[in-house]
Amino acid sequence: MSLPIFALRTCLRCQSVYPRVTSASTSTVTRSIPSSNRYLNTEVDTSSQSDKKINTWFLNQPSRPLPLASSSKRVESSSQISPSSEDTQSIPSIPISTPSILLPLHNFLTSTTSEASDVLHRHTVQVYDTTSLSQYLDERGQGDLVKGEEGSGGWYDWVITVQVKGRGRGVVSRGDGVLRRWLLKNPLHPSIQASPHEYPKTPRIPPDSDWSIVPLNLGPDAEFRACVNLLSEEGASRWKLDELWKKAQ
């Protein structure tokens, strides 16, 4: 038995390729194989050029060009390396009379490199002197006032408001935890001992909260009270604290 060379032909009806065994004839030359393979022969096709033409439709198909990146994808890649819109938004100015003890906290809330930038919108940080607001509310018979030897006043003399990033459950709690941990590790007054723990424990805030108040520890001899109000987007729209304090300024 011999091993013939297969020729390829194309079926015109089904466009499928099937092998055809060339018959031994005078147009073929047979070359013998060593005795160890005496049952195998190879045949070289020497037929006419017309018979040797093989339809290679499967090889002549034009190659498909590689898809080019769309313009939208190129825009996305360029936007990834460009600064975010929030980084270019200006930070609201603070009152000239803002106590110096609050400045490190304000820097933390508005910095682009601090941990606060991951959970808070730095361009929403507002600082208010609420002394005039207390008088405004007292005249209208509104607000929660504290009775003291020097008269009545608001719970806090200085208030900072800031909006947290994200929407839904837990966004205020997350921002509250970041702020409280920073305050515990970076006390505002030198008489307050910093927490030695990397992640100090903080109060639990209900996940559905849209507003959280963080009182500031200003030391034993502080002459005023201050706090930070953290609000979600929904909370800022609901409570409108900024509008309230702006009315008194």
mmCIF file with all atom_site columns, N, CA and C in Angstrom, residues 165-212:
data_model
loop_
_atom_site.group_PDB
_atom_site.id
_atom_site.type_symbol
_atom_site.label_atom_id
_atom_site.label_alt_id
_atom_site.label_comp_id
_atom_site.label_asym_id
_atom_site.label_entity_id
_atom_site.label_seq_id
_atom_site.pdbx_PDB_ins_code
_atom_site.Cartn_x
_atom_site.Cartn_y
_atom_site.Cartn_z
_atom_site.occupancy
_atom_site.B_iso_or_equiv
_atom_site.pdbx_formal_charge
_atom_site.auth_seq_id
_atom_site.auth_comp_id
_atom_site.auth_asym_id
_atom_site.auth_atom_id
_atom_site.pdbx_PDB_model_num
ATOM 1   N N  . LYS A 1 165 ? -19.581 62.690 50.198 1.00 0.00 ? 165 LYS A N  1
ATOM 2   C CA . LYS A 1 165 ? -19.662 62.136 48.850 1.00 0.00 ? 165 LYS A CA 1
ATOM 3   C C  . LYS A 1 165 ? -20.575 60.913 48.839 1.00 0.00 ? 165 LYS A C  1
ATOM 4   N N  . GLY A 1 166 ? -21.181 60.651 47.692 1.00 0.00 ? 166 GLY A N  1
ATOM 5   C CA . GLY A 1 166 ? -22.006 59.467 47.527 1.00 0.00 ? 166 GLY A CA 1
ATOM 6   C C  . GLY A 1 166 ? -23.447 59.718 47.919 1.00 0.00 ? 166 GLY A C  1
ATOM 7   N N  . ARG A 1 167 ? -24.247 58.707 47.639 1.00 0.00 ? 167 ARG A N  1
ATOM 8   C CA . ARG A 1 167 ? -25.669 58.765 47.971 1.00 0.00 ? 167 ARG A CA 1
ATOM 9   C C  . ARG A 1 167 ? -26.097 57.424 48.545 1.00 0.00 ? 167 ARG A C  1
ATOM 10  N N  . GLY A 1 168 ? -27.166 57.453 49.341 1.00 0.00 ? 168 GLY A N  1
ATOM 11  C CA . GLY A 1 168 ? -27.691 56.207 49.882 1.00 0.00 ? 168 GLY A CA 1
ATOM 12  C C  . GLY A 1 168 ? -27.251 55.958 51.310 1.00 0.00 ? 168 GLY A C  1
ATOM 13  N N  . ARG A 1 169 ? -27.384 54.721 51.731 1.00 0.00 ? 169 ARG A N  1
ATOM 14  C CA . ARG A 1 169 ? -27.122 54.341 53.115 1.00 0.00 ? 169 ARG A CA 1
ATOM 15  C C  . ARG A 1 169 ? -25.633 54.381 53.425 1.00 0.00 ? 169 ARG A C  1
ATOM 16  N N  . GLY A 1 170 ? -25.319 54.876 54.616 1.00 0.00 ? 170 GLY A N  1
ATOM 17  C CA . GLY A 1 170 ? -23.960 54.777 55.132 1.00 0.00 ? 170 GLY A CA 1
ATOM 18  C C  . GLY A 1 170 ? -22.993 55.865 54.710 1.00 0.00 ? 170 GLY A C  1
ATOM 19  N N  . VAL A 1 171 ? -23.378 56.787 53.840 1.00 0.00 ? 171 VAL A N  1
ATOM 20  C CA . VAL A 1 171 ? -22.407 57.788 53.366 1.00 0.00 ? 171 VAL A CA 1
ATOM 21  C C  . VAL A 1 171 ? -22.076 58.786 54.472 1.00 0.00 ? 171 VAL A C  1
ATOM 22  N N  . VAL A 1 172 ? -23.060 59.183 55.277 1.00 0.00 ? 172 VAL A N  1
ATOM 23  C CA . VAL A 1 172 ? -22.796 60.098 56.386 1.00 0.00 ? 172 VAL A CA 1
ATOM 24  C C  . VAL A 1 172 ? -21.986 59.392 57.463 1.00 0.00 ? 172 VAL A C  1
ATOM 25  N N  . SER A 1 173 ? -22.311 58.143 57.741 1.00 0.00 ? 173 SER A N  1
ATOM 26  C CA . SER A 1 173 ? -21.573 57.378 58.749 1.00 0.00 ? 173 SER A CA 1
ATOM 27  C C  . SER A 1 173 ? -20.105 57.234 58.357 1.00 0.00 ? 173 SER A C  1
ATOM 28  N N  . ARG A 1 174 ? -19.858 57.004 57.092 1.00 0.00 ? 174 ARG A N  1
ATOM 29  C CA . ARG A 1 174 ? -18.469 56.857 56.630 1.00 0.00 ? 174 ARG A CA 1
ATOM 30  C C  . ARG A 1 174 ? -17.699 58.163 56.817 1.00 0.00 ? 174 ARG A C  1
ATOM 31  N N  . GLY A 1 175 ? -18.295 59.294 56.394 1.00 0.00 ? 175 GLY A N  1
ATOM 32  C CA . GLY A 1 175 ? -17.636 60.574 56.577 1.00 0.00 ? 175 GLY A CA 1
ATOM 33  C C  . GLY A 1 175 ? -17.432 60.933 58.037 1.00 0.00 ? 175 GLY A C  1
ATOM 34  N N  . ASP A 1 176 ? -18.414 60.600 58.860 1.00 0.00 ? 176 ASP A N  1
ATOM 35  C CA . ASP A 1 176 ? -18.325 60.863 60.295 1.00 0.00 ? 176 ASP A CA 1
ATOM 36  C C  . ASP A 1 176 ? -17.141 60.110 60.904 1.00 0.00 ? 176 ASP A C  1
ATOM 37  N N  . GLY A 1 177 ? -16.971 58.860 60.519 1.00 0.00 ? 177 GLY A N  1
ATOM 38  C CA . GLY A 1 177 ? -15.869 58.071 61.062 1.00 0.00 ? 177 GLY A CA 1
ATOM 39  C C  . GLY A 1 177 ? -14.511 58.615 60.663 1.00 0.00 ? 177 GLY A C  1
ATOM 40  N N  . VAL A 1 178 ? -14.363 59.022 59.399 1.00 0.00 ? 178 VAL A N  1
ATOM 41  C CA . VAL A 1 178 ? -13.086 59.583 58.939 1.00 0.00 ? 178 VAL A CA 1
ATOM 42  C C  . VAL A 1 178 ? -12.743 60.853 59.710 1.00 0.00 ? 178 VAL A C  1
ATOM 43  N N  . LEU A 1 179 ? -13.724 61.729 59.899 1.00 0.00 ? 179 LEU A N  1
ATOM 44  C CA . LEU A 1 179 ? -13.474 62.986 60.605 1.00 0.00 ? 179 LEU A CA 1
ATOM 45  C C  . LEU A 1 179 ? -13.136 62.750 62.072 1.00 0.00 ? 179 LEU A C  1
ATOM 46  N N  . ARG A 1 180 ? -13.903 61.917 62.750 1.00 0.00 ? 180 ARG A N  1
ATOM 47  C CA . ARG A 1 180 ? -13.655 61.679 64.182 1.00 0.00 ? 180 ARG A CA 1
ATOM 48  C C  . ARG A 1 180 ? -12.297 61.017 64.407 1.00 0.00 ? 180 ARG A C  1
ATOM 49  N N  . ARG A 1 181 ? -11.910 60.082 63.538 1.00 0.00 ? 181 ARG A N  1
ATOM 50  C CA . ARG A 1 181 ? -10.601 59.433 63.710 1.00 0.00 ? 181 ARG A CA 1
ATOM 51  C C  . ARG A 1 181 ? -9.468  60.443 63.548 1.00 0.00 ? 181 ARG A C  1
ATOM 52  N N  . TRP A 1 182 ? -9.633  61.355 62.585 1.00 0.00 ? 182 TRP A N  1
ATOM 53  C CA . TRP A 1 182 ? -8.591  62.369 62.396 1.00 0.00 ? 182 TRP A CA 1
ATOM 54  C C  . TRP A 1 182 ? -8.501  63.270 63.622 1.00 0.00 ? 182 TRP A C  1
ATOM 55  N N  . LEU A 1 183 ? -9.631  63.663 64.191 1.00 0.00 ? 183 LEU A N  1
ATOM 56  C CA . LEU A 1 183 ? -9.625  64.521 65.367 1.00 0.00 ? 183 LEU A CA 1
ATOM 57  C C  . LEU A 1 183 ? -8.992  63.821 66.570 1.00 0.00 ? 183 LEU A C  1
ATOM 58  N N  . LEU A 1 184 ? -9.223  62.524 66.704 1.00 0.00 ? 184 LEU A N  1
ATOM 59  C CA . LEU A 1 184 ? -8.630  61.789 67.822 1.00 0.00 ? 184 LEU A CA 1
ATOM 60  C C  . LEU A 1 184 ? -7.120  61.646 67.671 1.00 0.00 ? 184 LEU A C  1
ATOM 61  N N  . LYS A 1 185 ? -6.644  61.562 66.444 1.00 0.00 ? 185 LYS A N  1
ATOM 62  C CA . LYS A 1 185 ? -5.207  61.414 66.206 1.00 0.00 ? 185 LYS A CA 1
ATOM 63  C C  . LYS A 1 185 ? -4.514  62.759 66.019 1.00 0.00 ? 185 LYS A C  1
ATOM 64  N N  . ASN A 1 186 ? -5.304  63.821 65.776 1.00 0.00 ? 186 ASN A N  1
ATOM 65  C CA . ASN A 1 186 ? -4.740  65.156 65.587 1.00 0.00 ? 186 ASN A CA 1
ATOM 66  C C  . ASN A 1 186 ? -5.537  66.161 66.433 1.00 0.00 ? 186 ASN A C  1
ATOM 67  N N  . PRO A 1 187 ? -5.352  66.141 67.751 1.00 0.00 ? 187 PRO A N  1
ATOM 68  C CA . PRO A 1 187 ? -6.135  67.033 68.627 1.00 0.00 ? 187 PRO A CA 1
ATOM 69  C C  . PRO A 1 187 ? -5.930  68.496 68.240 1.00 0.00 ? 187 PRO A C  1
ATOM 70  N N  . LEU A 1 188 ? -6.985  69.285 68.402 1.00 0.00 ? 188 LEU A N  1
ATOM 71  C CA . LEU A 1 188 ? -6.913  70.700 68.059 1.00 0.00 ? 188 LEU A CA 1
ATOM 72  C C  . LEU A 1 188 ? -6.221  71.524 69.140 1.00 0.00 ? 188 LEU A C  1
ATOM 73  N N  . HIS A 1 189 ? -6.108  70.976 70.335 1.00 0.00 ? 189 HIS A N  1
ATOM 74  C CA . HIS A 1 189 ? -5.450  71.696 71.430 1.00 0.00 ? 189 HIS A CA 1
ATOM 75  C C  . HIS A 1 189 ? -4.300  70.844 71.962 1.00 0.00 ? 189 HIS A C  1
ATOM 76  N N  . PRO A 1 190 ? -3.149  71.472 72.274 1.00 0.00 ? 190 PRO A N  1
ATOM 77  C CA . PRO A 1 190 ? -1.982  70.687 72.728 1.00 0.00 ? 190 PRO A CA 1
ATOM 78  C C  . PRO A 1 190 ? -2.186  69.968 74.058 1.00 0.00 ? 190 PRO A C  1
ATOM 79  N N  . SER A 1 191 ? -3.152  70.396 74.843 1.00 0.00 ? 191 SER A N  1
ATOM 80  C CA . SER A 1 191 ? -3.395  69.727 76.125 1.00 0.00 ? 191 SER A CA 1
ATOM 81  C C  . SER A 1 191 ? -4.136  68.404 75.966 1.00 0.00 ? 191 SER A C  1
ATOM 82  N N  . ILE A 1 192 ? -4.643  68.140 74.778 1.00 0.00 ? 192 ILE A N  1
ATOM 83  C CA . ILE A 1 192 ? -5.406  66.913 74.519 1.00 0.00 ? 192 ILE A CA 1
ATOM 84  C C  . ILE A 1 192 ? -4.444  65.859 73.986 1.00 0.00 ? 192 ILE A C  1
ATOM 85  N N  . GLN A 1 193 ? -4.450  64.690 74.602 1.00 0.00 ? 193 GLN A N  1
ATOM 86  C CA . GLN A 1 193 ? -3.553  63.617 74.196 1.00 0.00 ? 193 GLN A CA 1
ATOM 87  C C  . GLN A 1 193 ? -4.089  62.926 72.950 1.00 0.00 ? 193 GLN A C  1
ATOM 88  N N  . ALA A 1 194 ? -3.217  62.708 71.964 1.00 0.00 ? 194 ALA A N  1
ATOM 89  C CA . ALA A 1 194 ? -3.607  62.034 70.722 1.00 0.00 ? 194 ALA A CA 1
ATOM 90  C C  . ALA A 1 194 ? -3.792  60.549 70.953 1.00 0.00 ? 194 ALA A C  1
ATOM 91  N N  . SER A 1 195 ? -4.702  59.956 70.231 1.00 0.00 ? 195 SER A N  1
ATOM 92  C CA . SER A 1 195 ? -4.961  58.521 70.358 1.00 0.00 ? 195 SER A CA 1
ATOM 93  C C  . SER A 1 195 ? -3.783  57.739 69.777 1.00 0.00 ? 195 SER A C  1
ATOM 94  N N  . PRO A 1 196 ? -3.302  56.714 70.481 1.00 0.00 ? 196 PRO A N  1
ATOM 95  C CA . PRO A 1 196 ? -2.190  55.914 69.967 1.00 0.00 ? 196 PRO A CA 1
ATOM 96  C C  . PRO A 1 196 ? -2.626  54.864 68.942 1.00 0.00 ? 196 PRO A C  1
ATOM 97  N N  . HIS A 1 197 ? -3.920  54.691 68.777 1.00 0.00 ? 197 HIS A N  1
ATOM 98  C CA . HIS A 1 197 ? -4.429  53.655 67.886 1.00 0.00 ? 197 HIS A CA 1
ATOM 99  C C  . HIS A 1 197 ? -4.515  54.171 66.447 1.00 0.00 ? 197 HIS A C  1
ATOM 100 N N  . GLU A 1 198 ? -4.229  53.290 65.516 1.00 0.00 ? 198 GLU A N  1
ATOM 101 C CA . GLU A 1 198 ? -4.308  53.671 64.104 1.00 0.00 ? 198 GLU A CA 1
ATOM 102 C C  . GLU A 1 198 ? -5.747  53.908 63.682 1.00 0.00 ? 198 GLU A C  1
ATOM 103 N N  . TYR A 1 199 ? -6.668  53.077 64.190 1.00 0.00 ? 199 TYR A N  1
ATOM 104 C CA . TYR A 1 199 ? -8.098  53.239 63.904 1.00 0.00 ? 199 TYR A CA 1
ATOM 105 C C  . TYR A 1 199 ? -8.855  53.336 65.229 1.00 0.00 ? 199 TYR A C  1
ATOM 106 N N  . PRO A 1 200 ? -8.890  54.508 65.829 1.00 0.00 ? 200 PRO A N  1
ATOM 107 C CA . PRO A 1 200 ? -9.611  54.666 67.095 1.00 0.00 ? 200 PRO A CA 1
ATOM 108 C C  . PRO A 1 200 ? -11.098 54.400 66.915 1.00 0.00 ? 200 PRO A C  1
ATOM 109 N N  . LYS A 1 201 ? -11.705 53.916 67.976 1.00 0.00 ? 201 LYS A N  1
ATOM 110 C CA . LYS A 1 201 ? -13.138 53.646 67.930 1.00 0.00 ? 201 LYS A CA 1
ATOM 111 C C  . LYS A 1 201 ? -13.913 54.960 67.901 1.00 0.00 ? 201 LYS A C  1
ATOM 112 N N  . THR A 1 202 ? -14.965 54.969 67.112 1.00 0.00 ? 202 THR A N  1
ATOM 113 C CA . THR A 1 202 ? -15.819 56.145 66.997 1.00 0.00 ? 202 THR A CA 1
ATOM 114 C C  . THR A 1 202 ? -17.276 55.731 67.197 1.00 0.00 ? 202 THR A C  1
ATOM 115 N N  . PRO A 1 203 ? -18.137 56.671 67.568 1.00 0.00 ? 203 PRO A N  1
ATOM 116 C CA . PRO A 1 203 ? -19.563 56.325 67.755 1.00 0.00 ? 203 PRO A CA 1
ATOM 117 C C  . PRO A 1 203 ? -20.182 55.804 66.466 1.00 0.00 ? 203 PRO A C  1
ATOM 118 N N  . ARG A 1 204 ? -21.128 54.909 66.615 1.00 0.00 ? 204 ARG A N  1
ATOM 119 C CA . ARG A 1 204 ? -21.835 54.377 65.451 1.00 0.00 ? 204 ARG A CA 1
ATOM 120 C C  . ARG A 1 204 ? -22.954 55.314 65.034 1.00 0.00 ? 204 ARG A C  1
ATOM 121 N N  . ILE A 1 205 ? -22.997 55.589 63.754 1.00 0.00 ? 205 ILE A N  1
ATOM 122 C CA . ILE A 1 205 ? -24.027 56.454 63.200 1.00 0.00 ? 205 ILE A CA 1
ATOM 123 C C  . ILE A 1 205 ? -25.014 55.581 62.430 1.00 0.00 ? 205 ILE A C  1
ATOM 124 N N  . PRO A 1 206 ? -26.319 55.732 62.647 1.00 0.00 ? 206 PRO A N  1
ATOM 125 C CA . PRO A 1 206 ? -27.294 54.930 61.886 1.00 0.00 ? 206 PRO A CA 1
ATOM 126 C C  . PRO A 1 206 ? -27.058 55.067 60.384 1.00 0.00 ? 206 PRO A C  1
ATOM 127 N N  . PRO A 1 207 ? -27.106 53.975 59.648 1.00 0.00 ? 207 PRO A N  1
ATOM 128 C CA . PRO A 1 207 ? -26.793 54.016 58.208 1.00 0.00 ? 207 PRO A CA 1
ATOM 129 C C  . PRO A 1 207 ? -27.736 54.892 57.398 1.00 0.00 ? 207 PRO A C  1
ATOM 130 N N  . ASP A 1 208 ? -28.938 55.136 57.914 1.00 0.00 ? 208 ASP A N  1
ATOM 131 C CA . ASP A 1 208 ? -29.903 55.958 57.177 1.00 0.00 ? 208 ASP A CA 1
ATOM 132 C C  . ASP A 1 208 ? -29.804 57.448 57.509 1.00 0.00 ? 208 ASP A C  1
ATOM 133 N N  . SER A 1 209 ? -28.832 57.827 58.330 1.00 0.00 ? 209 SER A N  1
ATOM 134 C CA . SER A 1 209 ? -28.709 59.230 58.718 1.00 0.00 ? 209 SER A CA 1
ATOM 135 C C  . SER A 1 209 ? -28.325 60.088 57.518 1.00 0.00 ? 209 SER A C  1
ATOM 136 N N  . ASP A 1 210 ? -28.938 61.268 57.433 1.00 0.00 ? 210 ASP A N  1
ATOM 137 C CA . ASP A 1 210 ? -28.559 62.218 56.396 1.00 0.00 ? 210 ASP A CA 1
ATOM 138 C C  . ASP A 1 210 ? -27.889 63.454 56.995 1.00 0.00 ? 210 ASP A C  1
ATOM 139 N N  . TRP A 1 211 ? -27.657 63.431 58.334 1.00 0.00 ? 211 TRP A N  1
ATOM 140 C CA . TRP A 1 211 ? -27.050 64.572 59.018 1.00 0.00 ? 211 TRP A CA 1
ATOM 141 C C  . TRP A 1 211 ? -26.362 64.066 60.276 1.00 0.00 ? 211 TRP A C  1
ATOM 142 N N  . SER A 1 212 ? -25.143 64.522 60.484 1.00 0.00 ? 212 SER A N  1
ATOM 143 C CA . SER A 1 212 ? -24.397 64.154 61.686 1.00 0.00 ? 212 SER A CA 1
ATOM 144 C C  . SER A 1 212 ? -23.673 65.388 62.216 1.00 0.00 ? 212 SER A C  1
#
